[in-house]
Short mmCIF file of C-alpha atoms and ligand atoms in Angstrom, two decimals:
data_model
loop_
_atom_site.label_atom_id
_atom_site.label_comp_id
_atom_site.label_asym_id
_atom_site.label_seq_id
_atom_site.Cartn_x
_atom_site.Cartn_y
_atom_site.Cartn_z
CA UNK A 1 155.17 81.77 112.15
CA UNK A 2 153.95 85.18 110.91
CA UNK A 3 150.20 84.92 110.53
CA UNK A 4 147.76 87.46 109.15
CA UNK A 5 144.43 87.02 110.95
CA UNK A 6 141.40 88.23 109.02
CA UNK A 7 137.90 88.85 110.36
CA UNK A 8 135.79 89.92 107.42
CA UNK A 9 132.38 91.53 107.88
CA UNK A 10 129.95 92.71 105.24
CA UNK A 11 131.61 96.14 104.89
CA UNK A 12 134.74 95.78 106.98
CA UNK A 13 137.88 93.71 107.36
CA UNK A 14 139.64 93.61 110.73
CA UNK A 15 143.20 92.35 110.63
CA UNK A 16 145.98 91.50 112.98
CA UNK A 17 149.45 90.44 111.89
CA UNK A 18 151.21 88.50 114.60
CA UNK A 19 153.79 85.92 115.51
CA UNK A 20 151.86 82.83 116.51
CA UNK A 21 154.51 81.36 118.82
CA UNK A 22 155.01 84.45 120.98
CA UNK A 23 151.74 86.30 120.46
CA UNK A 24 153.67 89.44 119.51
CA UNK A 25 151.42 91.72 117.48
CA UNK A 26 153.38 93.30 114.64
CA UNK A 27 150.49 95.36 113.28
CA UNK A 28 146.74 95.56 113.41
CA UNK A 29 143.85 97.54 112.09
CA UNK A 30 140.70 97.52 110.07
CA UNK A 31 139.38 98.52 106.68
CA UNK A 32 135.98 100.16 107.14
CA UNK A 33 133.12 101.19 104.87
CA UNK A 34 134.17 98.84 102.06
CA UNK A 35 131.98 99.47 99.01
CA UNK A 36 130.71 102.74 100.52
CA UNK A 37 131.71 106.41 100.40
CA UNK A 38 134.38 107.71 102.77
CA UNK A 39 136.12 104.37 103.23
CA UNK A 40 139.25 104.30 105.38
CA UNK A 41 141.79 102.05 107.02
CA UNK A 42 142.84 102.41 110.64
CA UNK A 43 146.30 100.93 111.11
CA UNK A 44 148.76 100.66 113.95
CA UNK A 45 152.08 99.00 114.56
CA UNK A 46 152.88 97.77 118.04
CA UNK A 47 151.96 100.54 120.46
CA UNK A 48 148.95 102.80 120.87
CA UNK A 49 149.56 105.15 117.92
CA UNK A 50 147.06 104.74 115.10
CA UNK A 51 146.92 106.23 111.63
CA UNK A 52 143.75 106.78 109.63
CA UNK A 53 144.32 106.34 105.93
CA UNK A 54 141.50 107.55 103.73
CA UNK A 55 141.35 105.44 100.61
CA UNK A 56 138.87 104.15 98.03
CA UNK A 57 137.81 100.60 98.90
CA UNK A 58 135.32 99.51 96.23
CA UNK A 59 135.39 95.86 97.30
CA UNK A 60 136.97 93.38 99.72
CA UNK A 61 139.69 92.35 97.27
CA UNK A 62 140.94 95.91 96.93
CA UNK A 63 140.72 96.36 100.69
CA UNK A 64 142.97 93.30 101.21
CA UNK A 65 145.38 94.60 98.56
CA UNK A 66 145.50 97.97 100.30
CA UNK A 67 146.14 96.33 103.69
CA UNK A 68 149.01 94.34 102.14
CA UNK A 69 150.38 97.54 100.63
CA UNK A 70 150.31 99.19 104.06
CA UNK A 71 151.94 96.18 105.77
CA UNK A 72 154.82 96.31 103.27
CA UNK A 73 155.11 100.11 102.95
CA UNK A 74 158.16 102.00 104.20
CA UNK A 75 156.01 104.47 106.10
CA UNK A 76 153.65 102.19 108.05
CA UNK A 77 154.89 98.71 107.21
CA UNK A 78 156.38 95.94 109.30
CA UNK A 79 157.61 93.60 106.55
CA UNK A 80 159.53 94.20 103.37
CA UNK A 81 157.52 91.87 101.19
CA UNK A 82 154.37 89.81 101.15
CA UNK A 83 156.59 86.73 101.07
CA UNK A 84 157.04 87.19 104.82
CA UNK A 85 153.39 86.28 105.45
CA UNK A 86 153.54 82.56 106.26
CA UNK A 87 149.80 81.95 106.46
CA UNK A 88 146.41 83.64 106.71
CA UNK A 89 143.89 82.64 109.39
CA UNK A 90 140.24 83.49 108.75
CA UNK A 91 137.53 83.73 111.35
CA UNK A 92 134.52 81.88 109.95
CA UNK A 93 131.37 82.11 112.01
CA UNK A 94 129.50 78.94 111.07
CA UNK A 95 131.04 75.59 110.24
CA UNK A 96 127.86 73.58 110.78
CA UNK A 97 128.39 69.94 111.76
CA UNK A 98 131.17 69.45 109.25
CA UNK A 99 133.93 71.26 111.11
CA UNK A 100 134.97 70.28 114.60
CA UNK A 101 138.46 71.61 113.86
CA UNK A 102 140.08 74.34 111.84
CA UNK A 103 140.70 73.50 108.20
CA UNK A 104 143.09 74.43 105.43
CA UNK A 105 140.96 76.17 102.81
CA UNK A 106 140.35 74.08 99.72
CA UNK A 107 137.57 74.23 97.12
CA UNK A 108 135.61 71.61 99.07
CA UNK A 109 136.01 73.51 102.37
CA UNK A 110 134.73 76.63 100.62
CA UNK A 111 131.77 74.69 99.28
CA UNK A 112 130.89 73.57 102.82
CA UNK A 113 131.22 77.13 104.17
CA UNK A 114 128.79 78.15 101.42
CA UNK A 115 126.34 75.43 102.49
CA UNK A 116 126.48 76.90 106.00
CA UNK A 117 125.33 80.29 104.68
CA UNK A 118 121.79 79.07 105.31
CA UNK A 119 122.68 78.85 109.03
CA UNK A 120 124.54 82.20 109.25
CA UNK A 121 123.20 84.40 106.45
CA UNK A 122 124.75 87.60 107.83
CA UNK A 123 128.21 86.31 108.64
CA UNK A 124 129.31 83.45 106.37
CA UNK A 125 128.94 85.34 103.06
CA UNK A 126 131.20 88.12 104.40
CA UNK A 127 133.69 85.56 105.72
CA UNK A 128 133.75 83.92 102.27
CA UNK A 129 134.36 87.27 100.60
CA UNK A 130 137.36 87.79 102.89
CA UNK A 131 138.73 84.35 102.03
CA UNK A 132 138.38 84.88 98.30
CA UNK A 133 139.90 88.35 98.49
CA UNK A 134 142.96 86.95 100.30
CA UNK A 135 143.28 84.01 97.90
CA UNK A 136 143.31 86.43 95.00
CA UNK A 137 145.76 88.83 96.63
CA UNK A 138 148.11 86.20 98.10
CA UNK A 139 148.21 83.20 95.79
CA UNK A 140 150.27 80.37 97.24
CA UNK A 141 149.98 81.53 100.86
CA UNK A 142 148.15 78.87 102.93
CA UNK A 143 144.72 80.01 104.10
CA UNK A 144 143.07 78.45 107.14
CA UNK A 145 139.46 78.67 108.31
CA UNK A 146 138.91 78.82 112.08
CA UNK A 147 135.26 78.32 112.99
CA UNK A 148 133.35 79.95 115.87
CA UNK A 149 131.26 76.80 116.12
CA UNK A 150 134.06 74.19 116.08
CA UNK A 151 134.87 74.16 119.81
CA UNK A 152 131.25 73.32 120.61
CA UNK A 153 131.06 70.30 118.30
CA UNK A 154 131.90 68.02 121.26
CA UNK A 155 128.44 68.61 122.78
CA UNK A 156 126.46 65.41 123.17
CA UNK A 157 123.08 65.08 121.39
CA UNK A 158 121.21 65.55 124.68
CA UNK A 159 122.67 69.07 124.82
CA UNK A 160 122.49 70.02 121.16
CA UNK A 161 119.15 68.58 120.04
CA UNK A 162 115.95 70.63 120.16
CA UNK A 163 112.70 68.85 120.97
CA UNK A 164 111.28 69.46 117.49
CA UNK A 165 110.26 66.84 114.94
CA UNK A 166 113.40 64.83 114.21
CA UNK A 167 112.91 65.22 110.47
CA UNK A 168 113.75 68.93 110.82
CA UNK A 169 117.15 68.00 112.17
CA UNK A 170 117.63 65.51 109.34
CA UNK A 171 116.47 67.93 106.68
CA UNK A 172 117.93 71.25 107.84
CA UNK A 173 120.39 70.32 110.62
CA UNK A 174 118.41 72.39 113.09
CA UNK A 175 120.26 71.96 116.39
CA UNK A 176 122.35 73.91 118.87
CA UNK A 177 125.75 74.92 117.47
CA UNK A 178 126.99 77.64 119.80
CA UNK A 179 129.30 80.53 118.98
CA UNK A 180 132.31 82.43 120.40
CA UNK A 181 133.97 78.98 120.39
CA UNK A 182 137.45 80.35 119.71
CA UNK A 183 137.12 82.58 122.76
CA UNK A 184 135.65 79.89 125.05
CA UNK A 185 138.39 77.46 124.02
CA UNK A 186 141.13 80.06 124.51
CA UNK A 187 140.07 81.21 127.98
CA UNK A 188 139.38 77.64 129.18
CA UNK A 189 142.94 76.63 128.24
CA UNK A 190 144.36 79.82 129.76
CA UNK A 191 142.41 79.09 132.94
CA UNK A 192 144.02 75.63 133.18
CA UNK A 193 147.47 77.17 132.54
CA UNK A 194 146.95 79.81 135.23
CA UNK A 195 145.76 77.21 137.75
CA UNK A 196 148.65 74.95 136.78
CA UNK A 197 146.34 71.99 136.28
CA UNK A 198 145.63 69.87 133.19
CA UNK A 199 142.47 71.02 131.45
CA UNK A 200 141.45 67.34 131.28
CA UNK A 201 140.92 67.46 135.07
CA UNK A 202 138.83 70.61 135.21
CA UNK A 203 135.17 71.59 135.12
CA UNK A 204 135.04 75.19 133.90
CA UNK A 205 132.18 77.58 133.14
CA UNK A 206 133.37 80.22 130.68
CA UNK A 207 131.32 83.43 130.51
CA UNK A 208 131.98 85.44 127.34
CA UNK A 209 130.07 88.63 128.14
CA UNK A 210 130.25 91.35 125.50
CA UNK A 211 127.73 92.89 123.13
CA UNK A 212 126.94 89.34 122.24
CA UNK A 213 127.21 87.04 125.23
CA UNK A 214 127.44 83.30 125.65
CA UNK A 215 128.30 80.87 128.41
CA UNK A 216 129.85 77.42 127.99
CA UNK A 217 130.38 74.34 130.14
CA UNK A 218 133.87 72.97 129.50
CA UNK A 219 134.33 69.59 131.14
CA UNK A 220 137.73 67.89 130.92
CA UNK A 221 138.73 70.25 128.09
CA UNK A 222 135.63 69.61 125.98
CA UNK A 223 132.56 71.76 125.58
CA UNK A 224 129.51 69.85 126.78
CA UNK A 225 126.95 72.66 126.52
CA UNK A 226 126.66 76.30 125.56
CA UNK A 227 123.99 78.96 125.76
CA UNK A 228 123.80 80.11 122.13
CA UNK A 229 121.92 77.86 119.76
CA UNK A 230 121.25 77.42 116.06
CA UNK A 231 121.96 81.15 115.88
CA UNK A 232 123.63 83.66 118.23
CA UNK A 233 120.18 84.88 119.36
CA UNK A 234 119.76 82.28 122.11
CA UNK A 235 121.00 82.16 125.68
CA UNK A 236 121.37 85.05 128.10
CA UNK A 237 119.95 88.43 127.14
CA UNK A 238 122.51 90.59 125.32
CA UNK A 239 123.11 94.17 124.20
CA UNK A 240 120.33 94.14 121.63
CA UNK A 241 119.36 90.43 121.40
CA UNK A 242 116.60 88.95 123.48
CA UNK A 243 118.24 85.63 124.35
CA UNK A 244 115.98 82.81 125.57
CA UNK A 245 112.28 83.61 125.44
CA UNK A 246 109.15 81.48 125.29
CA UNK A 247 109.04 80.57 121.56
CA UNK A 248 105.29 81.19 121.48
CA UNK A 249 106.01 84.90 122.01
CA UNK A 250 107.31 85.07 118.44
CA UNK A 251 104.01 84.33 116.72
CA UNK A 252 102.10 86.29 119.37
CA UNK A 253 104.08 89.49 118.63
CA UNK A 254 103.93 88.91 114.87
CA UNK A 255 100.17 88.75 115.05
CA UNK A 256 99.62 91.61 117.50
CA UNK A 257 102.14 94.00 115.90
CA UNK A 258 101.53 92.91 112.31
CA UNK A 259 105.18 92.01 111.81
CA UNK A 260 106.54 89.87 109.01
CA UNK A 261 109.60 87.62 109.34
CA UNK A 262 112.07 90.42 108.77
CA UNK A 263 110.27 92.62 111.28
CA UNK A 264 110.27 90.04 114.09
CA UNK A 265 113.86 89.12 113.31
CA UNK A 266 114.96 92.76 113.62
CA UNK A 267 112.92 93.18 116.81
CA UNK A 268 114.58 90.21 118.51
CA UNK A 269 118.11 90.83 117.21
CA UNK A 270 118.40 94.61 117.20
CA UNK A 271 115.75 96.14 119.44
CA UNK A 272 115.68 93.75 122.39
CA UNK A 273 118.17 92.73 125.07
CA UNK A 274 119.25 95.29 127.65
CA UNK A 275 118.62 98.04 125.07
CA UNK A 276 115.01 96.98 124.63
CA UNK A 277 114.32 96.59 128.34
CA UNK A 278 116.05 99.80 129.44
CA UNK A 279 115.21 101.99 126.46
CA UNK A 280 118.62 103.55 127.19
CA UNK A 281 121.47 101.70 125.49
CA UNK A 282 123.02 98.36 124.66
CA UNK A 283 126.28 99.49 126.27
CA UNK A 284 126.68 98.56 129.91
CA UNK A 285 128.58 101.76 130.70
CA UNK A 286 125.52 103.79 129.65
CA UNK A 287 123.23 101.45 131.59
CA UNK A 288 125.20 101.89 134.81
CA UNK A 289 125.26 105.66 134.34
CA UNK A 290 121.47 105.66 133.87
CA UNK A 291 120.86 103.27 136.78
CA UNK A 292 123.07 105.42 139.03
CA UNK A 293 120.94 108.42 138.23
CA UNK A 294 117.75 106.59 139.17
CA UNK A 295 116.58 104.95 135.93
CA UNK A 296 114.68 101.86 137.14
CA UNK A 297 114.45 100.19 133.75
CA UNK A 298 118.21 100.42 133.29
CA UNK A 299 118.63 98.83 136.71
CA UNK A 300 116.15 96.09 135.81
CA UNK A 301 118.02 95.33 132.58
CA UNK A 302 121.30 94.99 134.51
CA UNK A 303 119.61 92.78 137.11
CA UNK A 304 118.14 90.54 134.39
CA UNK A 305 121.53 90.12 132.76
CA UNK A 306 123.19 89.21 136.06
CA UNK A 307 120.39 86.81 137.05
CA UNK A 308 120.56 84.99 133.73
CA UNK A 309 124.36 84.64 133.99
CA UNK A 310 123.97 83.15 137.45
CA UNK A 311 121.32 80.68 136.25
CA UNK A 312 123.61 79.39 133.52
CA UNK A 313 126.55 79.04 135.93
CA UNK A 314 124.36 76.93 138.23
CA UNK A 315 122.89 74.90 135.38
CA UNK A 316 126.30 74.12 133.91
CA UNK A 317 127.75 73.15 137.30
CA UNK A 318 124.87 70.66 137.51
CA UNK A 319 125.49 69.48 133.94
CA UNK A 320 129.18 68.88 134.71
CA UNK A 321 128.62 67.38 138.16
CA UNK A 322 130.68 70.09 139.83
CA UNK A 323 132.68 73.20 139.13
CA UNK A 324 136.36 74.07 139.51
CA UNK A 325 136.41 77.50 137.89
CA UNK A 326 134.28 80.32 136.51
CA UNK A 327 135.97 82.51 133.92
CA UNK A 328 134.81 85.98 132.91
CA UNK A 329 135.91 87.39 129.57
CA UNK A 330 135.04 89.87 126.74
CA UNK A 331 134.12 93.56 127.09
CA UNK A 332 131.74 93.22 130.03
CA UNK A 333 133.35 90.18 131.68
CA UNK A 334 136.82 91.74 131.58
CA UNK A 335 135.85 95.24 132.64
CA UNK A 336 132.70 95.21 134.75
CA UNK A 337 133.47 94.27 138.36
CA UNK A 338 129.87 94.72 139.52
CA UNK A 339 128.52 92.15 137.07
CA UNK A 340 131.26 89.66 138.00
CA UNK A 341 130.60 90.11 141.71
CA UNK A 342 126.83 89.78 141.45
CA UNK A 343 126.82 86.92 138.92
CA UNK A 344 128.45 84.67 141.54
CA UNK A 345 126.82 86.24 144.61
CA UNK A 346 125.14 83.61 146.79
CA UNK A 347 126.97 80.71 145.14
CA UNK A 348 129.08 79.86 148.21
CA UNK A 349 126.81 76.81 148.64
CA UNK A 350 128.47 75.38 145.51
CA UNK A 351 131.96 76.46 146.50
CA UNK A 352 132.15 79.75 144.59
CA UNK A 353 133.24 82.82 146.54
CA UNK A 354 134.67 85.96 145.01
CA UNK A 355 137.15 88.25 146.78
CA UNK A 356 135.33 91.56 146.45
CA UNK A 357 138.45 93.64 147.11
CA UNK A 358 140.54 91.85 144.49
CA UNK A 359 137.70 92.02 142.01
CA UNK A 360 136.85 95.69 142.53
CA UNK A 361 138.21 98.01 139.86
CA UNK A 362 139.95 95.19 138.00
CA UNK A 363 139.85 95.89 134.27
CA UNK A 364 141.21 94.00 131.33
CA UNK A 365 143.93 92.08 133.15
CA UNK A 366 144.29 88.42 134.01
CA UNK A 367 143.58 87.73 137.65
CA UNK A 368 142.32 85.10 140.04
CA UNK A 369 139.70 86.94 142.09
CA UNK A 370 138.46 84.07 144.25
CA UNK A 371 138.32 84.34 148.01
CA UNK A 372 140.76 82.07 149.88
CA UNK A 373 137.86 79.89 151.11
CA UNK A 374 136.48 79.36 147.60
CA UNK A 375 136.85 75.80 146.34
CA UNK A 376 136.07 76.92 142.79
CA UNK A 377 138.29 79.61 141.33
CA UNK A 378 136.88 82.81 139.82
CA UNK A 379 139.10 84.19 137.09
CA UNK A 380 139.16 87.21 134.83
CA UNK A 381 140.90 86.36 131.57
CA UNK A 382 140.98 88.81 128.66
CA UNK A 383 140.09 86.89 125.53
CA UNK A 384 142.43 86.93 122.55
CA UNK A 385 140.62 85.47 119.58
CA UNK A 386 143.26 86.68 117.13
CA UNK A 387 146.04 84.86 118.95
CA UNK A 388 143.88 81.73 119.17
CA UNK A 389 143.19 81.93 115.41
CA UNK A 390 146.91 82.47 114.70
CA UNK A 391 147.82 79.41 116.78
CA UNK A 392 145.17 77.27 115.11
CA UNK A 393 146.46 78.44 111.73
CA UNK A 394 150.02 77.52 112.66
CA UNK A 395 148.87 74.07 113.83
CA UNK A 396 146.97 73.35 110.63
CA UNK A 397 149.77 74.59 108.35
CA UNK A 398 152.39 72.52 110.23
CA UNK A 399 150.20 69.42 109.92
CA UNK A 400 149.88 70.08 106.20
CA UNK A 401 153.66 70.37 105.82
CA UNK A 402 154.16 67.13 107.78
CA UNK A 403 151.73 65.26 105.59
CA UNK A 404 153.25 66.40 102.29
P1 ADP B 501 131.57 92.64 121.03
O1 ADP B 501 130.62 91.52 121.31
O2 ADP B 501 131.04 93.67 120.08
O3 ADP B 501 132.99 92.20 120.75
P2 ADP B 501 132.71 93.64 123.49
O4 ADP B 501 133.29 92.35 123.94
O5 ADP B 501 133.63 94.72 123.06
O6 ADP B 501 131.60 93.42 122.42
O7 ADP B 501 131.81 94.20 124.70
C1 ADP B 501 131.11 95.40 124.64
C2 ADP B 501 130.57 95.71 126.03
O8 ADP B 501 131.70 95.77 126.92
C3 ADP B 501 129.83 97.01 126.18
O9 ADP B 501 128.56 96.78 126.77
C4 ADP B 501 130.67 97.84 127.13
O10 ADP B 501 129.88 98.48 128.09
C5 ADP B 501 131.55 96.85 127.82
N1 ADP B 501 132.87 97.45 128.04
C6 ADP B 501 133.86 97.56 127.15
N2 ADP B 501 134.92 98.23 127.68
C7 ADP B 501 134.57 98.57 128.93
C8 ADP B 501 135.19 99.26 130.00
N3 ADP B 501 136.43 99.76 129.88
N4 ADP B 501 134.51 99.38 131.15
C9 ADP B 501 133.27 98.86 131.29
N5 ADP B 501 132.62 98.21 130.33
C10 ADP B 501 133.25 98.06 129.17
#
């Protein structure tokens, strides 16, 4: 099935057009600066060559139309007509408690995504804009919503409830949701495939370490806990987000620094994390460069990140009653051998031993980097959220065809 995968942000639309069965990417790219001056589309067919097409993109609908024009053009295209697009898969960040699976987009699904705007005010409105733009540009083509939160909906109440007055859960659905679910689900399944064992028999900790980072405990194929919470601010410290802190710090800083809600929100989301601690950068490549040249705060930020990863790995092994595999994925997890090595250092007592030689220098490729004596496997698995969304889309569309 030829699926167009759409990830719509507030001023951008990333797209990938691929064959869901084989994973072959026919074309990919992104429309940037939608609604702003100097908008452009970066587009590539299979292969590394990219073209930058400067074009007016007053809104998301016109951006989608332009992308479709490019996909069907003689110069840059890969299909002769829009009719060749079998389905569109949309990344939707928050599905609340309503969606534990992907869903074909209907008016009632859209209404529920809108209700979830309260839980993801930055992401869900942009995702909705992308959906509506595609509906308008491709009438009759099935549209599927794939939620970042869905994979985590199997968590039991003991893991997802916060110890706040219960009425707040009843009234506002305040609870842990977790994010990066498409990625955690994809790498957990890939891990089982690589190990040649059914996922139903495995206890896996998946570490999605990028700009935003989250860790999940996947027991017998189901997520039982994850580090992000009601929002993607919780869990391990990230590029610019603080992760878990004593909640009393929030009101303390607001009072001392005279910050309002917007101010404290920006401080915790944009000025904290390894950027805030180091004062250098949110990018781990910059942090290592600074640490190597003697910057102690950069080194401390790296150490904090590693320590927090390790704590979650240990906690989730305890939560699952054992551990068969640790998976590293996303920008940092796939590329940074030092963080992988140190995040599992000293965990031989729980059966985790990394092969330092195999791990060293490994970037962006699938590999089992455990030492022969390790009873739990340590794997590097590049994530592929677009392929996971395309496969989900295919599944949902096939189910729809079967039922009609
Ligand atoms: P996002 O959450 O925005 O998708 P990514 O998964 O792309 O983020 O991760 C970004 C992080 O990955 C950065 O901190 C960067 O240092 C790290 N990273 C990306 N590519 C490399 C690389 N080739 N070598 C080392 N680190 C990398």
